[in-house]
Structure formats: structure tokens, C-alpha cells
Amino acid sequence: NLWKGFEGYEGKGKPSSWIYRVGLNTCISFYRQQQRRGEHTSLDSLYGLEAEDSETTKRLKEMYRLIAGLDKFERAVILLWLDENSYEEIAEIVGVPRNTVASKLKRIKDKLTKQANS
């Protein structure tokens, strides 16, 4: 998909932000195709967590379960943040102002913390 979309790259911003955006769009398209076909892939199987049983693995499974319950935009923002992107990079990738990313991340973190503690 990067090669297909390269002609559309305008050179604005960092190339890594554009690559993330292409990847995000590809994932969204794949997810929609799976939904139409009635298929589902668990996050556990993607990350190889099915057979593991350590405390860390249990916490990761719970975190992925909570993240999977977020809407698509929230999920994209928190996963980009967990991947150590800056607020500016996240803003560029998802197409919103930096301050929107900052406030949205705070709300997402609060939401996940509340759900994890309930």
C-alpha cells in the first residue's frame, strides 16, 4: 500500500507520519473486510499471548481487551501513543490539532484507568 500511495505523498510533515497513516488506513480497511465476511482475529492471537499465563501476560491481555472496547479513533490515538509517537506526530497521522490529541489522550487514559479499576 505504501507504493500505491506514494504518488499521493505531498512531502508535508515527516515521512514516518505518512507511513503510519497508510498503515492505519490499511488496518481499518482490513478490519472492515473481516467484519463484512464475519471473520474475527483476536488481539491475543496476533500478539502470541494465547498460550502465555504469566502475570505480565494477564495484564497485557486485559489492557488489549480494554483498548479493543474503545472506538476506532480512540484506539488509533492510544496505540500511536503507546508506540511512543509524540503528540505532534499523532496529530499529523490522525489529522487533528495537537491540543485535541492531548485532551483526547487524557480522556482515554482516564477511561481506561476507570475501567481497569472497576
PDB file of C-alpha atoms in Angstrom:
ATOM      1  CA  ASN A   1       0.000   0.000   0.000  1.00  0.00           C
ATOM      2  CA  LEU A   2       2.930   2.352   0.528  1.00  0.00           C
ATOM      3  CA  TRP A   3       3.981   2.022  -3.100  1.00  0.00           C
ATOM      4  CA  LYS A   4       0.415   2.544  -4.306  1.00  0.00           C
ATOM      5  CA  GLY A   5       0.001   5.666  -2.197  1.00  0.00           C
ATOM      6  CA  PHE A   6       3.447   7.145  -2.799  1.00  0.00           C
ATOM      7  CA  GLU A   7       2.178   9.341  -5.639  1.00  0.00           C
ATOM      8  CA  GLY A   8      -0.235  10.927  -3.158  1.00  0.00           C
ATOM      9  CA  TYR A   9       2.520  11.794  -0.666  1.00  0.00           C
ATOM     10  CA  GLU A  10       2.881  15.573  -0.760  1.00  0.00           C
ATOM     11  CA  GLY A  11       6.049  15.801   1.313  1.00  0.00           C
ATOM     12  CA  LYS A  12       4.297  17.656   4.124  1.00  0.00           C
ATOM     13  CA  GLY A  13       5.323  16.516   7.579  1.00  0.00           C
ATOM     14  CA  LYS A  14       7.526  13.593   8.472  1.00  0.00           C
ATOM     15  CA  PRO A  15       7.561  10.556   6.183  1.00  0.00           C
ATOM     16  CA  SER A  16       7.049   8.330   9.241  1.00  0.00           C
ATOM     17  CA  SER A  17       3.734  10.071   9.960  1.00  0.00           C
ATOM     18  CA  TRP A  18       2.584   9.423   6.399  1.00  0.00           C
ATOM     19  CA  ILE A  19       3.663   5.772   6.692  1.00  0.00           C
ATOM     20  CA  TYR A  20       1.693   5.404   9.938  1.00  0.00           C
ATOM     21  CA  ARG A  21      -1.351   6.945   8.251  1.00  0.00           C
ATOM     22  CA  VAL A  22      -1.120   4.500   5.340  1.00  0.00           C
ATOM     23  CA  GLY A  23      -0.750   1.652   7.839  1.00  0.00           C
ATOM     24  CA  LEU A  24      -3.718   2.880   9.866  1.00  0.00           C
ATOM     25  CA  ASN A  25      -5.883   3.127   6.754  1.00  0.00           C
ATOM     26  CA  THR A  26      -4.774  -0.360   5.689  1.00  0.00           C
ATOM     27  CA  CYS A  27      -5.701  -1.772   9.099  1.00  0.00           C
ATOM     28  CA  ILE A  28      -9.093  -0.063   9.024  1.00  0.00           C
ATOM     29  CA  SER A  29      -9.768  -1.479   5.549  1.00  0.00           C
ATOM     30  CA  PHE A  30      -8.701  -4.970   6.654  1.00  0.00           C
ATOM     31  CA  TYR A  31     -10.905  -4.753   9.756  1.00  0.00           C
ATOM     32  CA  ARG A  32     -13.908  -3.697   7.667  1.00  0.00           C
ATOM     33  CA  GLN A  33     -13.332  -6.577   5.244  1.00  0.00           C
ATOM     34  CA  GLN A  34     -13.215  -9.039   8.140  1.00  0.00           C
ATOM     35  CA  GLN A  35     -16.448  -7.627   9.557  1.00  0.00           C
ATOM     36  CA  ARG A  36     -18.213  -7.984   6.195  1.00  0.00           C
ATOM     37  CA  ARG A  37     -17.062 -11.602   5.960  1.00  0.00           C
ATOM     38  CA  GLY A  38     -17.987 -12.319   9.582  1.00  0.00           C
ATOM     39  CA  GLU A  39     -14.372 -13.118  10.447  1.00  0.00           C
ATOM     40  CA  HIS A  40     -12.614 -12.007  13.604  1.00  0.00           C
ATOM     41  CA  THR A  41      -8.974 -12.156  14.692  1.00  0.00           C
ATOM     42  CA  SER A  42      -8.279 -11.739  18.387  1.00  0.00           C
ATOM     43  CA  LEU A  43      -5.546  -9.409  19.579  1.00  0.00           C
ATOM     44  CA  ASP A  44      -4.240 -12.267  21.708  1.00  0.00           C
ATOM     45  CA  SER A  45      -3.503 -14.414  18.681  1.00  0.00           C
ATOM     46  CA  LEU A  46      -1.878 -11.511  16.834  1.00  0.00           C
ATOM     47  CA  TYR A  47       0.498 -10.855  19.713  1.00  0.00           C
ATOM     48  CA  GLY A  48       1.100 -14.525  20.576  1.00  0.00           C
ATOM     49  CA  LEU A  49      -0.455 -14.233  24.014  1.00  0.00           C
ATOM     50  CA  GLU A  50      -2.868 -17.169  23.865  1.00  0.00           C
ATOM     51  CA  ALA A  51      -0.571 -19.778  25.394  1.00  0.00           C
ATOM     52  CA  GLU A  52       1.122 -17.486  27.927  1.00  0.00           C
ATOM     53  CA  ASP A  53      -0.133 -17.274  31.506  1.00  0.00           C
ATOM     54  CA  SER A  54       2.289 -15.006  33.395  1.00  0.00           C
ATOM     55  CA  GLU A  55       1.061 -12.023  35.398  1.00  0.00           C
ATOM     56  CA  THR A  56       2.504  -9.647  32.809  1.00  0.00           C
ATOM     57  CA  THR A  57       0.681 -11.501  30.050  1.00  0.00           C
ATOM     58  CA  LYS A  58      -2.577 -11.332  32.006  1.00  0.00           C
ATOM     59  CA  ARG A  59      -2.151  -7.575  32.387  1.00  0.00           C
ATOM     60  CA  LEU A  60      -1.359  -7.176  28.683  1.00  0.00           C
ATOM     61  CA  LYS A  61      -4.433  -9.206  27.751  1.00  0.00           C
ATOM     62  CA  GLU A  62      -6.574  -7.010  29.986  1.00  0.00           C
ATOM     63  CA  MET A  63      -5.067  -3.851  28.503  1.00  0.00           C
ATOM     64  CA  TYR A  64      -5.699  -5.079  24.935  1.00  0.00           C
ATOM     65  CA  ARG A  65      -9.244  -6.078  25.910  1.00  0.00           C
ATOM     66  CA  LEU A  66      -9.922  -2.589  27.266  1.00  0.00           C
ATOM     67  CA  ILE A  67      -8.326  -0.931  24.231  1.00  0.00           C
ATOM     68  CA  ALA A  68     -10.398  -3.127  21.902  1.00  0.00           C
ATOM     69  CA  GLY A  69     -13.505  -1.670  23.571  1.00  0.00           C
ATOM     70  CA  LEU A  70     -12.596   1.876  22.539  1.00  0.00           C
ATOM     71  CA  ASP A  71     -13.966   3.451  19.384  1.00  0.00           C
ATOM     72  CA  LYS A  72     -11.717   3.385  16.304  1.00  0.00           C
ATOM     73  CA  PHE A  73     -10.362   6.915  16.743  1.00  0.00           C
ATOM     74  CA  GLU A  74      -9.585   6.428  20.442  1.00  0.00           C
ATOM     75  CA  ARG A  75      -7.931   3.089  19.682  1.00  0.00           C
ATOM     76  CA  ALA A  76      -5.748   4.648  16.983  1.00  0.00           C
ATOM     77  CA  VAL A  77      -4.693   7.524  19.264  1.00  0.00           C
ATOM     78  CA  ILE A  78      -3.814   5.352  22.261  1.00  0.00           C
ATOM     79  CA  LEU A  79      -1.953   2.779  20.160  1.00  0.00           C
ATOM     80  CA  LEU A  80       0.077   5.504  18.465  1.00  0.00           C
ATOM     81  CA  TRP A  81       0.877   6.945  21.903  1.00  0.00           C
ATOM     82  CA  LEU A  82       1.855   3.503  23.220  1.00  0.00           C
ATOM     83  CA  ASP A  83       4.141   3.210  20.204  1.00  0.00           C
ATOM     84  CA  GLU A  84       5.920   6.315  21.588  1.00  0.00           C
ATOM     85  CA  ASN A  85       4.831   8.809  18.950  1.00  0.00           C
ATOM     86  CA  SER A  86       4.815  12.462  20.019  1.00  0.00           C
ATOM     87  CA  TYR A  87       1.554  14.403  20.272  1.00  0.00           C
ATOM     88  CA  GLU A  88       2.583  16.278  17.130  1.00  0.00           C
ATOM     89  CA  GLU A  89       3.170  13.048  15.222  1.00  0.00           C
ATOM     90  CA  ILE A  90      -0.137  11.581  16.387  1.00  0.00           C
ATOM     91  CA  ALA A  91      -1.931  14.788  15.381  1.00  0.00           C
ATOM     92  CA  GLU A  92      -0.412  14.630  11.917  1.00  0.00           C
ATOM     93  CA  ILE A  93      -1.257  10.945  11.481  1.00  0.00           C
ATOM     94  CA  VAL A  94      -4.897  11.145  12.573  1.00  0.00           C
ATOM     95  CA  GLY A  95      -5.488  14.612  11.131  1.00  0.00           C
ATOM     96  CA  VAL A  96      -6.449  16.635  14.203  1.00  0.00           C
ATOM     97  CA  PRO A  97      -4.780  19.508  16.098  1.00  0.00           C
ATOM     98  CA  ARG A  98      -2.118  18.698  18.705  1.00  0.00           C
ATOM     99  CA  ASN A  99      -4.277  20.040  21.551  1.00  0.00           C
ATOM    100  CA  THR A 100      -7.084  17.708  20.514  1.00  0.00           C
ATOM    101  CA  VAL A 101      -4.656  14.790  20.786  1.00  0.00           C
ATOM    102  CA  ALA A 102      -3.550  15.936  24.252  1.00  0.00           C
ATOM    103  CA  SER A 103      -7.087  16.289  25.605  1.00  0.00           C
ATOM    104  CA  LYS A 104      -8.280  13.094  23.903  1.00  0.00           C
ATOM    105  CA  LEU A 105      -5.349  11.106  25.337  1.00  0.00           C
ATOM    106  CA  LYS A 106      -6.110  12.353  28.840  1.00  0.00           C
ATOM    107  CA  ARG A 107      -9.751  11.284  28.492  1.00  0.00           C
ATOM    108  CA  ILE A 108      -8.761   7.906  27.027  1.00  0.00           C
ATOM    109  CA  LYS A 109      -6.262   7.231  29.836  1.00  0.00           C
ATOM    110  CA  ASP A 110      -8.848   8.233  32.457  1.00  0.00           C
ATOM    111  CA  LYS A 111     -11.437   5.998  30.797  1.00  0.00           C
ATOM    112  CA  LEU A 112      -9.072   3.005  30.651  1.00  0.00           C
ATOM    113  CA  THR A 113      -7.965   3.515  34.264  1.00  0.00           C
ATOM    114  CA  LYS A 114     -11.573   3.693  35.441  1.00  0.00           C
ATOM    115  CA  GLN A 115     -12.482   0.533  33.511  1.00  0.00           C
ATOM    116  CA  ALA A 116      -9.403  -1.319  34.775  1.00  0.00           C
ATOM    117  CA  ASN A 117     -10.249  -0.451  38.379  1.00  0.00           C
ATOM    118  CA  SER A 118     -13.909  -1.425  38.185  1.00  0.00           C
TER     119      SER A 118
END
